[in-house]
Short mmCIF file of C-alpha atoms in Angstrom, two decimals:
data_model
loop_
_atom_site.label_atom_id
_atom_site.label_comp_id
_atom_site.label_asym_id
_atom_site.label_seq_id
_atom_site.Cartn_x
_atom_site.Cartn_y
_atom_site.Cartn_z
CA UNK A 12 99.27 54.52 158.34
CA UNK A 13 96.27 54.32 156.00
CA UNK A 14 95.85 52.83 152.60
CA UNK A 15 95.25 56.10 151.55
CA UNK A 16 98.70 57.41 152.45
CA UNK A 17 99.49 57.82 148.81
CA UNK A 18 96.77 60.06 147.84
CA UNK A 19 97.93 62.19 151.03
CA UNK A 20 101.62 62.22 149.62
CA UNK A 21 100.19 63.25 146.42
CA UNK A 22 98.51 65.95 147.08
CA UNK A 23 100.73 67.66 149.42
CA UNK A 24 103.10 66.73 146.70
CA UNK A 25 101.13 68.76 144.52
CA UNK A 26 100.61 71.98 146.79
CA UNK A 27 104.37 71.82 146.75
CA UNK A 28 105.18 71.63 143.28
CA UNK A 29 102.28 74.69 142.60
CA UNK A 30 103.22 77.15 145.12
CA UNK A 31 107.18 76.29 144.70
CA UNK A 32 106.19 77.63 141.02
CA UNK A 33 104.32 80.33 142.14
CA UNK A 34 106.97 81.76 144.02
CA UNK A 35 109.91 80.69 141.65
CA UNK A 36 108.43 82.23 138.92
CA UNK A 37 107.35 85.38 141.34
CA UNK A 38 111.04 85.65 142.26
CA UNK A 39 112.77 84.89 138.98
CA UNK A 40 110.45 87.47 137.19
CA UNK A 41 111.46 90.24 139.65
CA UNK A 42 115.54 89.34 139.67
CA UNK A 43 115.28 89.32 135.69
CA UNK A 44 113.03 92.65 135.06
CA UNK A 45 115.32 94.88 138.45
CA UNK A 46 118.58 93.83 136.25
CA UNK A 47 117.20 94.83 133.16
CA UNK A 48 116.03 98.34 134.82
CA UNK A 49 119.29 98.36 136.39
CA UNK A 50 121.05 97.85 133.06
CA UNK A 51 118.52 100.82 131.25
CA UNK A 52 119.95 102.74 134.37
CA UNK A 53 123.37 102.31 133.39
CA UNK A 54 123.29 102.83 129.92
CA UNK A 55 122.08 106.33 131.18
CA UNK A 56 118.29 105.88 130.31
CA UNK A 57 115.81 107.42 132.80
CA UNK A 58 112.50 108.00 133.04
CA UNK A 59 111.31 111.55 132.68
CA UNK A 60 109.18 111.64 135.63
CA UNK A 61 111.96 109.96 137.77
CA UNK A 62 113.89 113.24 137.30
CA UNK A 63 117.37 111.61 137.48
CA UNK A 64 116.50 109.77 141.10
CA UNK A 65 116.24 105.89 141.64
CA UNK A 66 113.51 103.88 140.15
CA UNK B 21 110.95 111.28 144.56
CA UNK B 22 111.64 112.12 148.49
CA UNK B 23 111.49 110.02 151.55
CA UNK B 24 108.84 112.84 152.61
CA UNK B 25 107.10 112.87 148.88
CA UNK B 26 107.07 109.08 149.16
CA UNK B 27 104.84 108.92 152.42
CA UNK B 28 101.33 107.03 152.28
CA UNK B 29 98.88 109.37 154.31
CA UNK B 30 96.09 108.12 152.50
CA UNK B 31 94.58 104.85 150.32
CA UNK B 32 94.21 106.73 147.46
CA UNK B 33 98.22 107.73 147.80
CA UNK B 34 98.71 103.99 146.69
CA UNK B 35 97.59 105.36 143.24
CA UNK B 36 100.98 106.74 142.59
CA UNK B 37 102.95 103.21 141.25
CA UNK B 38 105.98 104.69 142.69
CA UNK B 39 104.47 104.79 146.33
CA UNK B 40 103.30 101.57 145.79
CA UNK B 41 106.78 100.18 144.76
CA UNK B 42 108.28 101.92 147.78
CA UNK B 43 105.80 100.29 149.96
CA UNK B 44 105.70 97.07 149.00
CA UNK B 45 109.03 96.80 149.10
CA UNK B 46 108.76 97.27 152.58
CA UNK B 47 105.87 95.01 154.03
CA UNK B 48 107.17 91.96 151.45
CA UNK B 49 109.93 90.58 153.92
CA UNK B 50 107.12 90.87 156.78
CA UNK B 51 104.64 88.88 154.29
CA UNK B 52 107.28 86.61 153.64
CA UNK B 53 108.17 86.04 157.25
CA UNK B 54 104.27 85.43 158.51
CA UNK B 55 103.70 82.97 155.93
CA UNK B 56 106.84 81.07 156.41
CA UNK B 57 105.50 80.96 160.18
CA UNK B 58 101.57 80.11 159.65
CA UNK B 59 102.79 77.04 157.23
CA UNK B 60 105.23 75.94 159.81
CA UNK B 61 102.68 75.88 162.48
CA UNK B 62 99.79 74.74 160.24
CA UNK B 63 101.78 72.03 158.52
CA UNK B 64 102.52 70.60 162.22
CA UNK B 65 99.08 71.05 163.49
CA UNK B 66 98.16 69.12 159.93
CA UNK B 67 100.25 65.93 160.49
CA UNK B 68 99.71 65.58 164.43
CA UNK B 69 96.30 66.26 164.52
CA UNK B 70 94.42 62.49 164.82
CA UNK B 71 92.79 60.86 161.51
CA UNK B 72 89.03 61.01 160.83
CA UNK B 73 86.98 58.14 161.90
CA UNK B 74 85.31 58.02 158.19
CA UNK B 75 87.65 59.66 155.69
CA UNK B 76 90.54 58.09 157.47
CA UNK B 77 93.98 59.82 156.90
CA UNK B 78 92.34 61.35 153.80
CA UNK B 79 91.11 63.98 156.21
CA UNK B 80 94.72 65.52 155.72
CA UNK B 81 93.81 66.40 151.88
CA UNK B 82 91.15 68.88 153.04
CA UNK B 83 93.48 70.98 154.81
CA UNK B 84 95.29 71.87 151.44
CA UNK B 85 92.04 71.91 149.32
CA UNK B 86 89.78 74.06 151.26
CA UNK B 87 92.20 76.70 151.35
CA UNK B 88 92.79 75.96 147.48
CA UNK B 89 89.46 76.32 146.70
CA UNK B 90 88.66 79.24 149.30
CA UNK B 91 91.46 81.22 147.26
CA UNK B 92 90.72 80.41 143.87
CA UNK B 93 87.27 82.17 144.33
CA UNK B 94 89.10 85.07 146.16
CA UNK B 95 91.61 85.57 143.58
CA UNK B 96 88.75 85.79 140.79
CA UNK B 97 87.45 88.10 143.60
CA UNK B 98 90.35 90.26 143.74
CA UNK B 99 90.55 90.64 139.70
CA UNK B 100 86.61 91.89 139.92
CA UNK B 101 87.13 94.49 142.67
CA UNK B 102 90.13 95.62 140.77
CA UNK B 103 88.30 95.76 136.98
CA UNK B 104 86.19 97.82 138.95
CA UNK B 105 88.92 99.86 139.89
CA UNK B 106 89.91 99.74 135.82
CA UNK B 107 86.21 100.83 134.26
CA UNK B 108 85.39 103.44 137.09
CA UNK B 109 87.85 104.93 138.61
CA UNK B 110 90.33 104.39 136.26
CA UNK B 111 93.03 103.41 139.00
CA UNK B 112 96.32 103.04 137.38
CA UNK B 113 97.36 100.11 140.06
CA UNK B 114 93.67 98.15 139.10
CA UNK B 115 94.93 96.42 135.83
CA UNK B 116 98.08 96.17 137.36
CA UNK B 117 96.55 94.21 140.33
CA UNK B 118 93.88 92.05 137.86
CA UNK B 119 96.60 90.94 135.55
CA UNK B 120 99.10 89.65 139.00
CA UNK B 121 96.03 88.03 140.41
CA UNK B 122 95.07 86.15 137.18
CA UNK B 123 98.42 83.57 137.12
CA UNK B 124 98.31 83.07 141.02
CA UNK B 125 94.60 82.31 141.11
CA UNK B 126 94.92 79.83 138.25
CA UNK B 127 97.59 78.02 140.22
CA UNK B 128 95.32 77.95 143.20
CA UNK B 129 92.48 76.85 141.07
CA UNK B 130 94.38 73.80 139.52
CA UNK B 131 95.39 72.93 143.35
CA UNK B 132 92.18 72.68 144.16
CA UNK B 133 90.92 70.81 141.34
CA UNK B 134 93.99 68.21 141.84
CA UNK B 135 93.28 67.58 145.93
CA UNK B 136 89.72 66.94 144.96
CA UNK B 137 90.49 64.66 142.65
CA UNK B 138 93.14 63.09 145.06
CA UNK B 139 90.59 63.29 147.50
CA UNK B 140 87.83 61.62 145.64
CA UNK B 141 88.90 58.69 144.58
CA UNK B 142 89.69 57.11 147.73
CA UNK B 143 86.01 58.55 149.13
CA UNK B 144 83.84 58.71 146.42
CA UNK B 145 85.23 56.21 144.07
CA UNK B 146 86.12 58.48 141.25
CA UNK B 147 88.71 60.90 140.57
CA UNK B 148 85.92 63.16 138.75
CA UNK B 149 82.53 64.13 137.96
CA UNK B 150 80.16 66.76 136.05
CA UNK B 151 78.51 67.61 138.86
CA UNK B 152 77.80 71.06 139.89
CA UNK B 153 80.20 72.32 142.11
CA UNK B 154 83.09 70.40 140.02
CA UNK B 155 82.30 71.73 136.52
CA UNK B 156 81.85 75.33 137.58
CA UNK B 157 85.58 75.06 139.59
CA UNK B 158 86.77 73.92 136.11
CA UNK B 159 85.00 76.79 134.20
CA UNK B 160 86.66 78.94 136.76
CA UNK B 161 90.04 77.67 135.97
CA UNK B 162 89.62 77.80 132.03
CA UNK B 163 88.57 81.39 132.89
CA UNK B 164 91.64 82.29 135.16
CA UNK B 165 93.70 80.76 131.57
CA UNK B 166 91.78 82.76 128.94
CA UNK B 167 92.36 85.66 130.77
CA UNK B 168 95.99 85.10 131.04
CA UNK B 169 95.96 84.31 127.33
CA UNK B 170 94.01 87.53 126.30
CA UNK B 171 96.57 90.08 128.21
CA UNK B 172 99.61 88.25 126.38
CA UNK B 173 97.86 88.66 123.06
CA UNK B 174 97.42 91.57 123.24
CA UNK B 175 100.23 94.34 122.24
CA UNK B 176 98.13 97.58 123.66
CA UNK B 177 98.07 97.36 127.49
CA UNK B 178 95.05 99.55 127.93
CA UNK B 179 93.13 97.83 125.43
CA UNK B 180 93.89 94.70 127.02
CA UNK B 181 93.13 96.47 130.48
CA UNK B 182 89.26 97.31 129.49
CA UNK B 183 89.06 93.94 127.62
CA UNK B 184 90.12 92.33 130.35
CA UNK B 185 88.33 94.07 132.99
CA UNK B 186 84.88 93.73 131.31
CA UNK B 187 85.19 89.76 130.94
CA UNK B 188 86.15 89.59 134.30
CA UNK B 189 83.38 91.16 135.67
CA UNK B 190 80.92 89.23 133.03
CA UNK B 191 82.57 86.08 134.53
CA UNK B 192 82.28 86.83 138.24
CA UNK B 193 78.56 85.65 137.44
CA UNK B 194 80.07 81.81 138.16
CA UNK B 195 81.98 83.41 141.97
CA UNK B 196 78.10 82.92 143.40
CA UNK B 197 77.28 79.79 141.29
CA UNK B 198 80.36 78.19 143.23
CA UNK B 199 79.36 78.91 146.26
CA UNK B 200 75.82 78.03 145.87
CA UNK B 201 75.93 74.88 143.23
CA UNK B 202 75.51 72.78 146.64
CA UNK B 203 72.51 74.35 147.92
CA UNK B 204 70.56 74.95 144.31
CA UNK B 205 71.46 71.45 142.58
CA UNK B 206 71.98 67.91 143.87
CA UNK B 207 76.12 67.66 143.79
CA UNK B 208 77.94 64.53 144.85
CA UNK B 209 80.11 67.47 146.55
CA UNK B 210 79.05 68.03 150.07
CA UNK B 211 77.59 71.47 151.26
CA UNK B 212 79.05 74.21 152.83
CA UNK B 213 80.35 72.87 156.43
CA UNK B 214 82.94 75.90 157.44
CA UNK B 215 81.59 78.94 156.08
CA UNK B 216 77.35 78.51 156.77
CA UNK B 217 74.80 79.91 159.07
CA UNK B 218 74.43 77.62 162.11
CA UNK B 219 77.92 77.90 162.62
CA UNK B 220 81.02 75.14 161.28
CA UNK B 221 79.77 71.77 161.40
CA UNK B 222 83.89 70.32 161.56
CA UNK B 223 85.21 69.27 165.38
CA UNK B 224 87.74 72.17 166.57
CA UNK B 225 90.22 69.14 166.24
CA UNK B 226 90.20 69.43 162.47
CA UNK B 227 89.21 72.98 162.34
CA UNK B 228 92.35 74.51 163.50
CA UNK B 229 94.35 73.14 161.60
CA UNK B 230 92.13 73.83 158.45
CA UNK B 231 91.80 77.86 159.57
CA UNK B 232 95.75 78.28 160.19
CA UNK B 233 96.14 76.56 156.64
CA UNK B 234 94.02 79.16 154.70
CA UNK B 235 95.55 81.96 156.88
CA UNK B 236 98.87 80.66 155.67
CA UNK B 237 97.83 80.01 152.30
CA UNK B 238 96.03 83.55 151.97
CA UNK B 239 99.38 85.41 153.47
CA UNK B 240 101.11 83.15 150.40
CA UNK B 241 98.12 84.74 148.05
CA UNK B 242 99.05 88.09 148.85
CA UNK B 243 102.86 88.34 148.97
CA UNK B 244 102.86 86.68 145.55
CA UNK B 245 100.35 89.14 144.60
CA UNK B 246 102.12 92.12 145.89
CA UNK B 247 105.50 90.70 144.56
CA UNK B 248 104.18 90.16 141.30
CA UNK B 249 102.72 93.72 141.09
CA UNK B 250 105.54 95.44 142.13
CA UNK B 251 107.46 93.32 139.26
CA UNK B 252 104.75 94.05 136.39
CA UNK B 253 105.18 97.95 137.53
CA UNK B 254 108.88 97.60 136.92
CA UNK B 255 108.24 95.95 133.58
CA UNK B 256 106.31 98.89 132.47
CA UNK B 257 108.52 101.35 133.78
CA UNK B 258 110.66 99.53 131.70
CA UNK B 259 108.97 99.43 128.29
CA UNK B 260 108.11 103.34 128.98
CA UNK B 261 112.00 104.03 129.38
CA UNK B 262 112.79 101.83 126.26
CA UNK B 263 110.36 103.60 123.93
CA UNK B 264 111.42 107.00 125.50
CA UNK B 265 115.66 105.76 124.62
CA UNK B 266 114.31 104.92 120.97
CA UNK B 267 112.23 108.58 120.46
CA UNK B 268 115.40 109.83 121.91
CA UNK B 269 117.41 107.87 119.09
CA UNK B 270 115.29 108.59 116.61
CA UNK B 271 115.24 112.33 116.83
CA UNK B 272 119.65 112.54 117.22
#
C-alpha cells in the first residue's frame, strides 16, 4: 500500500461519519416527530381534515 | 382518507401531503434497499479496482468526491426547481422539498470540500486554495448554511417559504459558475473529465466504479430527501393539530 493510504482512510472516514449523520439524524427526526403525533393521537387530538382516520 | 382516495393517478396528485406521506412510505424501504446494494457493489468495485499510475492509491478519493461534489450542485438544484414550485405554482410540497434538501446538500457539500482537501495535499501539495472552482464550492456550502439558518429563524413558515425560495433562486447564479470556473478561469482544479463533450476522458477501469458510486450516493440523496420530507410534513401536521387543541382550549 501507498504512502497515501492515510489520506484514503480519511476520507472514506469522512463519507462515513457525514452520511452516518445524515441518516441518523433522518431517522431519529422521524421516530421522535411519529411518537409525538402518536401521543397528539392519543390524547384525542385530530386534525380536522383527517376526519377521525389515521394520520 | 381511503385506500381508493389515496391513489396517485397523476403528478400533480403528489400535491395532496397526505398522498405524498402514503407514498413515500411505500417506495422508502425499496430506496433503502437499492442503495444499501449500489454501495455494496460500488464500495467493492472501489477497493479492487487497480491504483492509478500517477495519483497512486489516491485515485480511491475521487470515487467519494465526485459523487460529493456531483450532489452538492444537484441538491442546490433540487431547492431551485422546488422555489420554483414555491413562487409559481404555489405547490404546497415545494417548500417542503427546498427546506429537506437544504441540510442534506450541505452535508454533501462539506464531503466534497473535505475529499478535496484530502485529495490535494498528497497531489497538489496543499490542502487548499482560492482558486476558482474551490472558492465557489465554499460559497455554495456557506449558502446551503444560511439557508438552513434563515428557515430556523424564522417563526412564520410561509414567510420563510418565499424568503427562502427567492434567495435560492438568486443563488443558483453560482450552480453554472461551478461548473464552468474550469473552462472561464485558470484553476489549479482540473476540467471537466466525466461529464464533457468528446466523451469521459477516465479508463472504464476507474469509471465504473466512479458511476456506481454516484448512483449509490444519489439513491442515498433521495431516500434522505424523501425521508426527511415525509418527517417535516408530520411536523407540521403536528404544529397545525397543536394550535387547533389550544383554540379548542381556549374557547371551553
Amino acid at each position: 500500500m501507498s504512502a497515501h493510504l492515510a489520506y484514503v482512510a480519511a476520507s472514506y472516514g469522512a463519507a462515513l461519519i457525514i452520511s452516518a449523520g445524515l441518516i441518523g439524524w433522518v431517522v431519529l427526526d422521524a421516530r421522535a416527530r411519529r411518537r409525538e403525533l402518536k401521543a397528539l393521537e392519543d390524547a384525542g387530538i385530530r386534525r380536522r381534515s383527517a376526519g377521525g382516520g389515521a394520520p | 382518507m381511503s385506500d381508493r382516495s389515496l391513489a396517485i393517478r397523476s403528478f400533480t396528485d403528489l400535491a395532496n401531503p397526505t398522498r405524498f406521506v402514503a407514498l413515500a412510505g411505500r417506495l422508502l424501504p425499496w430506496l433503502a434497499g437499492l442503495t444499501a446494494v449500489l454501495f455494496a457493489v460500488g464500495l467493492t468495485l472501489c477497493f479492487t479496482t487497480a491504483a492509478d499510475y500517477q495519483q497512486g492509491e489516491t485515485v480511491r478519493i475521487m470515487y467519494i468526491h465526485v459523487p460529493a461534489a456531483w450532489l452538492s450542485m444537484m441538491g442546490y438544484s433540487v431547492m431551485a426547481a422546488s422555489a420554483l414550485g414555491t413562487l409559481v405554482w404555489r405547490h404546497p410540497l415545494a417548500d417542503v422539498a427546498a427546506k429537506c434538501a437544504a441540510p442534506i446538500g450541505a452535508g454533501f457539500t462539506a464531503l466534497a470540500l473535505i475529499t478535496g482537501s484530502l485529495w490535494g495535499k498528497p497531489m497538489w501539495g496543499t490542502w487548499w486554495v482560492w482558486d476558482a472552482r474551490l472558492t465557489s464550492v465554499f460559497i455554495l456550502f456557506l449558502m446551503y448554511l444560511g439557508l438552513i439558518a434563515l428557515n430556523r429563524a424564522m417563526d412564520d413558515a410561509g414567510r420563510a417559504a418565499k424568503v427562502s425560495a427567492v434567495l435560492i433562486l438568486v443563488g443558483f447564479v453560482n450552480i453554472p459558475i461551478i461548473k464552468f470556473s474550469v473552462d472561464w478561469w485558470n484553476t489549479l482544479h482540473q476540467p471537466a473529465s466525466v461529464l464533457r463533450l468528446g466523451g469521459s476522458a477516465i479508463d472504464p477501469e476507474f469509471l465504473r466504479p466512479l458511476l456506481v458510486m454516484a448512483l449509490a450516493f444519489t439513491c442515498l440523496f433521495f431516500t434522505l430527501h424523501l425521508a426527511a420530507m415525509r418527517t417535516e410534513i408530520w411536523r407540521r401536521r403536528i404544529a397545525a393539530m397543536r394550535r387547533q387543541a389550544a383554540r379548542g382550549a381556549a374557547s371551553a
